[in-house]
PDB file of C-alpha atoms in Angstrom:
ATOM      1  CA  UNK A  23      -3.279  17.985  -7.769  1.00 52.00           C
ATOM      2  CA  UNK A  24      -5.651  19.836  -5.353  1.00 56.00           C
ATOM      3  CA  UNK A  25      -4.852  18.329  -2.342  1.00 57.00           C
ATOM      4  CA  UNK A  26      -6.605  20.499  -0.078  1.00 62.00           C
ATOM      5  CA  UNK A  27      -9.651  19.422  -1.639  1.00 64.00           C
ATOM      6  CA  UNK A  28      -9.529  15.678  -1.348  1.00 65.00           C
ATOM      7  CA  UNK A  29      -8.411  16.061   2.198  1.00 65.00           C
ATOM      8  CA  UNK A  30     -11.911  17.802   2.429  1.00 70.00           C
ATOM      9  CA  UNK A  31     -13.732  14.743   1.262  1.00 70.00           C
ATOM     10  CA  UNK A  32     -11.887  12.166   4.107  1.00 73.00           C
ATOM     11  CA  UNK A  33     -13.750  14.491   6.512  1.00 70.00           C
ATOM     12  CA  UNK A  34     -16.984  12.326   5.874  1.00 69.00           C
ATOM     13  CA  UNK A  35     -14.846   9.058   7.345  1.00 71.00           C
ATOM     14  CA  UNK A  36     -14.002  11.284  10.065  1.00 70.00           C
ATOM     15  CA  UNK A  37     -10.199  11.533   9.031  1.00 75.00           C
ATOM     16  CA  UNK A  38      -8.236  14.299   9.644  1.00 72.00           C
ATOM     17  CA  UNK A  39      -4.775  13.347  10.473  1.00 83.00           C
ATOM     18  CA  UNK A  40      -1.432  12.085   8.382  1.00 90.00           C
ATOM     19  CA  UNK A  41      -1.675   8.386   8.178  1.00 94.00           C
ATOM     20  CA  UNK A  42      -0.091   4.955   6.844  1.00 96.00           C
ATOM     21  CA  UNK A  43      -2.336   3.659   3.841  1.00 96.00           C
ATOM     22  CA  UNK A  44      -2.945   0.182   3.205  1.00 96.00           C
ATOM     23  CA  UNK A  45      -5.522  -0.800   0.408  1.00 93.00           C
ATOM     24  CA  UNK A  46      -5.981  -3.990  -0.311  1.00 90.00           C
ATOM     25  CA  UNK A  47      -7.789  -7.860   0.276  1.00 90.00           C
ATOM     26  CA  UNK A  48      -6.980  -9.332   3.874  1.00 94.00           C
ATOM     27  CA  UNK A  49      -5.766 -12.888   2.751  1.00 90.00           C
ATOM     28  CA  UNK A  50      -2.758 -14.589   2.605  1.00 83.00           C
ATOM     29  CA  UNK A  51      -1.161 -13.691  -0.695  1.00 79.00           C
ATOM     30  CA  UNK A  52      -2.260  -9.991  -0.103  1.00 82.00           C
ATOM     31  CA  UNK A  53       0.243 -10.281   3.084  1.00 87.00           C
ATOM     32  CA  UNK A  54      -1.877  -9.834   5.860  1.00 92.00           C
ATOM     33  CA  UNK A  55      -0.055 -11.302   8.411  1.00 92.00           C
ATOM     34  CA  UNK A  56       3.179  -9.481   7.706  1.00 92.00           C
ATOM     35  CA  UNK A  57       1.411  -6.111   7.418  1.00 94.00           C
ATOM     36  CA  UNK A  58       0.626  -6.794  11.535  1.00 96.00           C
ATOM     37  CA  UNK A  59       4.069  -7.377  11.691  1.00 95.00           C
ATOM     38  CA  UNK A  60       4.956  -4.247  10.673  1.00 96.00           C
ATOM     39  CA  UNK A  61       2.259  -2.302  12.693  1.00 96.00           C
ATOM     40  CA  UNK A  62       3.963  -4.120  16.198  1.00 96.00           C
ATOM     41  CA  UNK A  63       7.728  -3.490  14.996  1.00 96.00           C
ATOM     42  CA  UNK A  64       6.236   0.363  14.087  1.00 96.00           C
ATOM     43  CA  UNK A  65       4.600   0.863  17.377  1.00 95.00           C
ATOM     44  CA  UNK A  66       7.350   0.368  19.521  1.00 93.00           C
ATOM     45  CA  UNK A  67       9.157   3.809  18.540  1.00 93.00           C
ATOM     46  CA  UNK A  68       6.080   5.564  17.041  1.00 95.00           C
ATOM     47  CA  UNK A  69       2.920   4.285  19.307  1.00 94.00           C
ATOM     48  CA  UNK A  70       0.900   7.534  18.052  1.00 93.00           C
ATOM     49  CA  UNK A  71       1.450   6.782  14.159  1.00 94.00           C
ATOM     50  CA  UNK A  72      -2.023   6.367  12.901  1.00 94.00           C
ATOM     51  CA  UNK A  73      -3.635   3.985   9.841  1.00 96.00           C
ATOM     52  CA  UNK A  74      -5.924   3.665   7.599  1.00 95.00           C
ATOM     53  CA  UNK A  75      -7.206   0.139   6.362  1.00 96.00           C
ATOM     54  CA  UNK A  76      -9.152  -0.413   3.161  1.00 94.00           C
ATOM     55  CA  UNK A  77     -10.078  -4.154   2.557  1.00 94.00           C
ATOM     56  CA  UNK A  78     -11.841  -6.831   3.324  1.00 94.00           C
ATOM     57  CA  UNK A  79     -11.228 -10.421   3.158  1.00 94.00           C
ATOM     58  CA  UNK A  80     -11.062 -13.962   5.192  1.00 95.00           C
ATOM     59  CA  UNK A  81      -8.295 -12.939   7.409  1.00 96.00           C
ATOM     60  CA  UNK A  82     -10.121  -9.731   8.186  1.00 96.00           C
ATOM     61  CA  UNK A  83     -11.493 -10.471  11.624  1.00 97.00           C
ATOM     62  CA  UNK A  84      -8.103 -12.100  12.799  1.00 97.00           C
ATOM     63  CA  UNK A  85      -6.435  -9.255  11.843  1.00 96.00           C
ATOM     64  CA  UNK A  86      -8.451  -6.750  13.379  1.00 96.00           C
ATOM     65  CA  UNK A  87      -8.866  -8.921  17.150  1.00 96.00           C
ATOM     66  CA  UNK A  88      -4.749  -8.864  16.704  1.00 97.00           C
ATOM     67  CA  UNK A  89      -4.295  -5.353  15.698  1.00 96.00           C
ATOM     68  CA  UNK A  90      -6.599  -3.839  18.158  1.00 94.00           C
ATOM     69  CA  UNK A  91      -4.892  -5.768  20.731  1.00 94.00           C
ATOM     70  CA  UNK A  92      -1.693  -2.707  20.206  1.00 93.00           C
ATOM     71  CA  UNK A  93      -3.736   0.025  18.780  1.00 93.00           C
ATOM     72  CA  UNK A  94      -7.006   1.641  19.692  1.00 89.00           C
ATOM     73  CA  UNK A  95      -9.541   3.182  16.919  1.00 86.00           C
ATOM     74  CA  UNK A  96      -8.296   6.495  17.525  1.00 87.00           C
ATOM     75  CA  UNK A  97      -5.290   4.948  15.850  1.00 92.00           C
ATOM     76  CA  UNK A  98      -6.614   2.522  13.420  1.00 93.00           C
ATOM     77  CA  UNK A  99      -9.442   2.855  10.796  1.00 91.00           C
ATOM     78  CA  UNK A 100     -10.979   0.187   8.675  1.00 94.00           C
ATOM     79  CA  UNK A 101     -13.319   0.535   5.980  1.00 92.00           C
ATOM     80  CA  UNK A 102     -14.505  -2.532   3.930  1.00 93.00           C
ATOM     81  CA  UNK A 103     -14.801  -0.754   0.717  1.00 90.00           C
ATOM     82  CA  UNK A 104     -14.366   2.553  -0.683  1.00 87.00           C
ATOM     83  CA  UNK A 105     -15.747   2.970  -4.296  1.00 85.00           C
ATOM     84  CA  UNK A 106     -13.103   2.968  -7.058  1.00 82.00           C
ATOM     85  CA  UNK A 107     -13.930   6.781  -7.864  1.00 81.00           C
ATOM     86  CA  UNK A 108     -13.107   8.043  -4.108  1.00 84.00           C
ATOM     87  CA  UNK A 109     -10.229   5.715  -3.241  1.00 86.00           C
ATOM     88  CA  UNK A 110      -8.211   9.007  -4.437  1.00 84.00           C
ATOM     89  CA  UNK A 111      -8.812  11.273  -1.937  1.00 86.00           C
ATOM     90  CA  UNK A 112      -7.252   8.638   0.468  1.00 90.00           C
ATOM     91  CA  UNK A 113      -4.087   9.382  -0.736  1.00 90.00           C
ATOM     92  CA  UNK A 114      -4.293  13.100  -0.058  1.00 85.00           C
ATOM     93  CA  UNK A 115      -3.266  12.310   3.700  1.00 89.00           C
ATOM     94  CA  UNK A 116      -1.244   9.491   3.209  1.00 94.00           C
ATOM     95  CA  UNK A 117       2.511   9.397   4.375  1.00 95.00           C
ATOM     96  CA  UNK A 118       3.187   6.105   2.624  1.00 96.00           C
ATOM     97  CA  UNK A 119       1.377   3.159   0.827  1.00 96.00           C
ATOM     98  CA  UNK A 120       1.874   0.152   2.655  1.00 95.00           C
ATOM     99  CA  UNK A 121       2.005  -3.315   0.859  1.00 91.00           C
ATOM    100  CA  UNK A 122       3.587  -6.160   2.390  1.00 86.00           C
ATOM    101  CA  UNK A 123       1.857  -8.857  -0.220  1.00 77.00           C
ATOM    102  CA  UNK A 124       3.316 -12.495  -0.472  1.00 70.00           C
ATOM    103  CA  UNK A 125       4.672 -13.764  -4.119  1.00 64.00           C
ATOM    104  CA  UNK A 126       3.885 -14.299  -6.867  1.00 55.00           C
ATOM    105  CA  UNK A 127       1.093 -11.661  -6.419  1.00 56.00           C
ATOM    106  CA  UNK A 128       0.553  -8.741  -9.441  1.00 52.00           C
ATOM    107  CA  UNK A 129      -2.667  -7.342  -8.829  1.00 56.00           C
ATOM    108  CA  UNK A 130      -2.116  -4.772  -6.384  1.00 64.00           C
ATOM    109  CA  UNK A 131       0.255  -2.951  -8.973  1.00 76.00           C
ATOM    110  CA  UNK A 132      -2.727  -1.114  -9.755  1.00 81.00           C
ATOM    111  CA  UNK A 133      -2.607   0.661  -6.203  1.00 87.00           C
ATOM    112  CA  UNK A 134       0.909   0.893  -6.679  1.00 88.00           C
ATOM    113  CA  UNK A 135       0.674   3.053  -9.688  1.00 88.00           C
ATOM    114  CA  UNK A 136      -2.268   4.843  -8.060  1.00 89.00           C
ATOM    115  CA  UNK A 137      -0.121   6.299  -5.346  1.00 92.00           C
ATOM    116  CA  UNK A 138       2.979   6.939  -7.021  1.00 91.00           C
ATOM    117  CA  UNK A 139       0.756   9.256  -9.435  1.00 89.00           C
ATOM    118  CA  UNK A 140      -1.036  10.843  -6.192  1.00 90.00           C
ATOM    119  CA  UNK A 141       2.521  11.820  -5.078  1.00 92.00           C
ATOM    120  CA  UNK A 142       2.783   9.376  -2.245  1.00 94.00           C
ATOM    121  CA  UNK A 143       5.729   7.031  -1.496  1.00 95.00           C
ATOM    122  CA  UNK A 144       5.473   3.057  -1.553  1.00 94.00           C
ATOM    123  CA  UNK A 145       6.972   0.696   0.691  1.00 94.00           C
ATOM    124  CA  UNK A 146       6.263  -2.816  -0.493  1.00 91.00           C
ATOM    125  CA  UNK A 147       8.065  -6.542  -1.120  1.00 87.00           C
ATOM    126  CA  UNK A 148      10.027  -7.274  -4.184  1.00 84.00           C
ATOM    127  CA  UNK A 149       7.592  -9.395  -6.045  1.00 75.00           C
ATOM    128  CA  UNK A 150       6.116  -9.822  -9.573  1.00 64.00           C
ATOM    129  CA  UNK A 151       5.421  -6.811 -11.633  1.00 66.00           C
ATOM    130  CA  UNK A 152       6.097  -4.760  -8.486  1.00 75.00           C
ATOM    131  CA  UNK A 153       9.702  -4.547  -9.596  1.00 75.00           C
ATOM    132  CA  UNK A 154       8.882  -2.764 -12.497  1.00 73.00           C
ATOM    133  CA  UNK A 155       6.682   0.030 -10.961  1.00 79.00           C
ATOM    134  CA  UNK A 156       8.832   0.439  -7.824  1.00 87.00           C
ATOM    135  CA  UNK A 157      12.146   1.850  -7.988  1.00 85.00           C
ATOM    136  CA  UNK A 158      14.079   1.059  -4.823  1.00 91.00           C
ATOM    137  CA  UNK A 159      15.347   4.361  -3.235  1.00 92.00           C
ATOM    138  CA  UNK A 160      13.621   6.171  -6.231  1.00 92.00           C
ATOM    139  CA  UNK A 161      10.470   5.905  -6.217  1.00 89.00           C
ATOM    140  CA  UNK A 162       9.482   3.745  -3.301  1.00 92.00           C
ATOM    141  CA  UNK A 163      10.971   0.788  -1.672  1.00 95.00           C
ATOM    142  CA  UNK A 164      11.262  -2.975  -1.796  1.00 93.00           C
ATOM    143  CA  UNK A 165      11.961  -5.699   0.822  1.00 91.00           C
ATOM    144  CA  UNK A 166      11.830  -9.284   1.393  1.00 87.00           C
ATOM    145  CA  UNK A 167       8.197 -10.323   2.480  1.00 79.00           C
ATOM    146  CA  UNK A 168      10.121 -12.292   5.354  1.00 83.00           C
ATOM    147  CA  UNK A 169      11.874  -9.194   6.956  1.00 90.00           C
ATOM    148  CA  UNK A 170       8.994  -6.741   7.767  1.00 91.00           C
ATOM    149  CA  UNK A 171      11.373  -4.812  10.245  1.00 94.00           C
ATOM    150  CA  UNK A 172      13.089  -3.571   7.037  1.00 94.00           C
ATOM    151  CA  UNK A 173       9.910  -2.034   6.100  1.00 94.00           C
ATOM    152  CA  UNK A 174       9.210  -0.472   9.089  1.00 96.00           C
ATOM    153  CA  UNK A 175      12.694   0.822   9.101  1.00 96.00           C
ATOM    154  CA  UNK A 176      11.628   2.504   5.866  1.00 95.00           C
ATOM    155  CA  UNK A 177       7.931   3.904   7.313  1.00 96.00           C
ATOM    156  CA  UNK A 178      10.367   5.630  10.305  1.00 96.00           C
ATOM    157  CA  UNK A 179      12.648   7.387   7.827  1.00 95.00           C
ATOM    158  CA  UNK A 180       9.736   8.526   5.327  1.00 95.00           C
ATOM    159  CA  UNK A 181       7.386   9.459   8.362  1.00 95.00           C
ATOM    160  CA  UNK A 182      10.437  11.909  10.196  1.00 94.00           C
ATOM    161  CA  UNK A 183      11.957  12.499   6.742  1.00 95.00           C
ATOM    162  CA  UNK A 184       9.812  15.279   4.984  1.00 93.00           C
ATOM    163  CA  UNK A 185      12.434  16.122   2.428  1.00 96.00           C
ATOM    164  CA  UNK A 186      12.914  12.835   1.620  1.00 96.00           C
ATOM    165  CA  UNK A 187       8.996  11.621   1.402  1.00 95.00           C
ATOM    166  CA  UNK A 188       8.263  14.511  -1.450  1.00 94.00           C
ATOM    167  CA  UNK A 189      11.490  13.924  -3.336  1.00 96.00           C
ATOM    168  CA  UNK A 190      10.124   9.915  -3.361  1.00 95.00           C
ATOM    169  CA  UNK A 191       6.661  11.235  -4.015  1.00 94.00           C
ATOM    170  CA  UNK A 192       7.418  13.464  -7.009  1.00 94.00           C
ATOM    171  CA  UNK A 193      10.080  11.231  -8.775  1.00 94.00           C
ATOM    172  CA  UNK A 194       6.787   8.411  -8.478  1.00 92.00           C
ATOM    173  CA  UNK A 195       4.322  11.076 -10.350  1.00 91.00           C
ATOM    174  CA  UNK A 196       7.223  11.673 -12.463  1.00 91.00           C
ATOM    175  CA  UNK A 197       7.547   7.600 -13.425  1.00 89.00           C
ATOM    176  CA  UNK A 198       3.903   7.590 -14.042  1.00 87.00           C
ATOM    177  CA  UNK A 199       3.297  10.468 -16.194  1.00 85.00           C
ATOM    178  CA  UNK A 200       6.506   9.230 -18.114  1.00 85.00           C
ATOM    179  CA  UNK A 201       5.896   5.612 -18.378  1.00 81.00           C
ATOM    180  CA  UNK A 202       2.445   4.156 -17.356  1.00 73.00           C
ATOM    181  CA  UNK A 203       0.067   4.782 -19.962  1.00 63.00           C
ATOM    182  CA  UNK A 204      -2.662   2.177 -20.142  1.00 51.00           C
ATOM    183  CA  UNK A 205      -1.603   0.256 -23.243  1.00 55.00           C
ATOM    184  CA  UNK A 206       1.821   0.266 -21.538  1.00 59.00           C
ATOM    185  CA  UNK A 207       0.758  -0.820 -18.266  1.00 54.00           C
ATOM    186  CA  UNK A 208      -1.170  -4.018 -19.974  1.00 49.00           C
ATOM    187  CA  UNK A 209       1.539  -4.601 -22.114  1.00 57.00           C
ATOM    188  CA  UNK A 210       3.629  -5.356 -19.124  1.00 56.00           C
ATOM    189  CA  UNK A 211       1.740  -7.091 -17.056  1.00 49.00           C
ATOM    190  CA  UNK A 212       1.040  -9.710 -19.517  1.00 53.00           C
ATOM    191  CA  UNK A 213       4.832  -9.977 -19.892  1.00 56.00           C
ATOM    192  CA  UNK A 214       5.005 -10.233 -15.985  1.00 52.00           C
ATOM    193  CA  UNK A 215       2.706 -13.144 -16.658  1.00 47.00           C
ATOM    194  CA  UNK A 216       4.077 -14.955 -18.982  1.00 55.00           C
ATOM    195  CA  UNK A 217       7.384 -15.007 -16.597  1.00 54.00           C
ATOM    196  CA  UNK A 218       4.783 -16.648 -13.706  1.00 49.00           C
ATOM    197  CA  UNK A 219       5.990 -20.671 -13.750  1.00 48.00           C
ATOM    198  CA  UNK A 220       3.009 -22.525 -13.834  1.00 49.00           C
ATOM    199  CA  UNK A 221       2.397 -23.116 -10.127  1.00 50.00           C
ATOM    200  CA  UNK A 222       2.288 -19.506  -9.595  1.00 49.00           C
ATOM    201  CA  UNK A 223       0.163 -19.291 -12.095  1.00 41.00           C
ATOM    202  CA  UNK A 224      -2.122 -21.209 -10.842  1.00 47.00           C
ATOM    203  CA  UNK A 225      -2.566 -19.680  -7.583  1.00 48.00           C
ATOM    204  CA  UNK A 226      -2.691 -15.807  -9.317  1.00 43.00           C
ATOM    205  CA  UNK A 227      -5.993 -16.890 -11.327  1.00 39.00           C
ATOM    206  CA  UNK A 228      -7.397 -18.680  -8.042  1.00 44.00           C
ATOM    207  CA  UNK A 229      -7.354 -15.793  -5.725  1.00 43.00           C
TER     208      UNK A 229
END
C-alpha cells in the first residue's frame, strides 16, 4: 500500500491531519443520529479529535446544524460525494471507520471490507452481514446501536493505542486477502439475506 501517496491526493480537500472516517447515507437506518452521539460522548475527553464526513442524505442538514453546534470546521469536514475510484485515499489518514448504522442494514459492508483491506480499524454495531466481516477484538469492533458510549470507548483506545490500531488494521487486510473474494463476498450476502424476516426485508429494498 503506498500510503504516502494517497495522503498526497487528500491535500486537494485540504486534509492533512489523522481523522475519524465515516462514509456513508445520512438517514435513519444508516445511523445518523447515533453517529452524533458518539461525536458529543468523544468530545468531552478528546475536543481536538478531528472528522471526516462522506454522505449525503435527508438527515444531512440536521446533522450538520447539531454537530457544528460542538465542533467547528477546523474539526469537522463534509463532502457530499467522493467518486468510487478516490474514496481510497480517504483511508490513508484514517484512525478508524466509524459506522453506527441501525438493523437490519447490509449495505455498508462494502465500506467495511474497504477499510479493513486499506489497513484501517472498524468500529461499528452488530448487525446483518456486519458480523461476518467484523471480528470483535480482531479485526474491528461491534456494539449495540443503543449504547454509542461503548463505541466511543473503543475510538479512545484505538486513537491513544498505536500498537493496538495496526495490529487491528493488519489482521483486517489479513481477513480480506484471505476470505473476501468477490464471488465469496456475494455468496454471503445473499445468505445474509435470505436470514432477513420479511419485515426487514422490506425496509432493506426500500432504502
Amino acid at each position: 500500500l503506498d500510503l504516502s501517496t494517497m495522503r498526497d491526493k487528500l491535500e486537494k480537500f485540504g486534509i492533512f491531519e489523522k481523522y475519524i472516517l465515516h462514509i456513508g447515507n445520512f438517514d435513519i437506518r444508516d445511523g445518523t443520529k447515533e453517529l452524533l452521539e458518539v461525536i458529543k460522548i468523544l468530545y468531552k475527553d478528546l475536543p481536538s479529535l478531528k472528522y471526516v464526513l462522506i454522505g449525503k442524505g435527508p438527515l444531512l442538514d440536521w446533522f450538520l446544524d447539531n454537530v457544528y453546534k460542538i465542533l467547528t470546521k477546523e474539526n469537522l469536514i463534509h463532502i457530499n460525494y467522493v467518486p468510487y475510484d478516490e474514496i481510497k485515499y480517504f483511508y490513508a489518514n484514517a484512525i478508524v471507520t466509524l459506522l453506527p448504522m441501525k438493523p437490519p442494514q447490509a449495505g455498508l459492508a462494502r465500506i467495511a471490507l474497504e477499510s479493513l483491506a486499506m489497513q484501517v480499524p472498524v468500529v461499528t454495531t452488530d448487525v446483518a452481514m456486519l458480523k461476518d466481516v467484523i471480528k470483535d477484538g480482531q479485526t474491528g469492533f461491534l456494539f449495540p446501536h443503543q449504547e454509542p458510549e461503548l463505541a466511543a470507548e473503543v475510538v479512545k483506545r484505538l486513537t491513544s493505542d498505536n500498537a493496538l490500531r495496526v495490529s487491528i488494521g493488519q489482521n483486517g487486510r489479513r481477513l480480506v486477502e484471505t476470505n473476501y473474494n468477490l464471488e465469496k463476498y456475494i455468496r454471503n450476502w445473499v445468505r445474509s439475506l435470505e436470514g432477513m424476516s420479511s419485515e426487514n426485508w422490506r425496509r432493506l429494498i426500500s432504502n
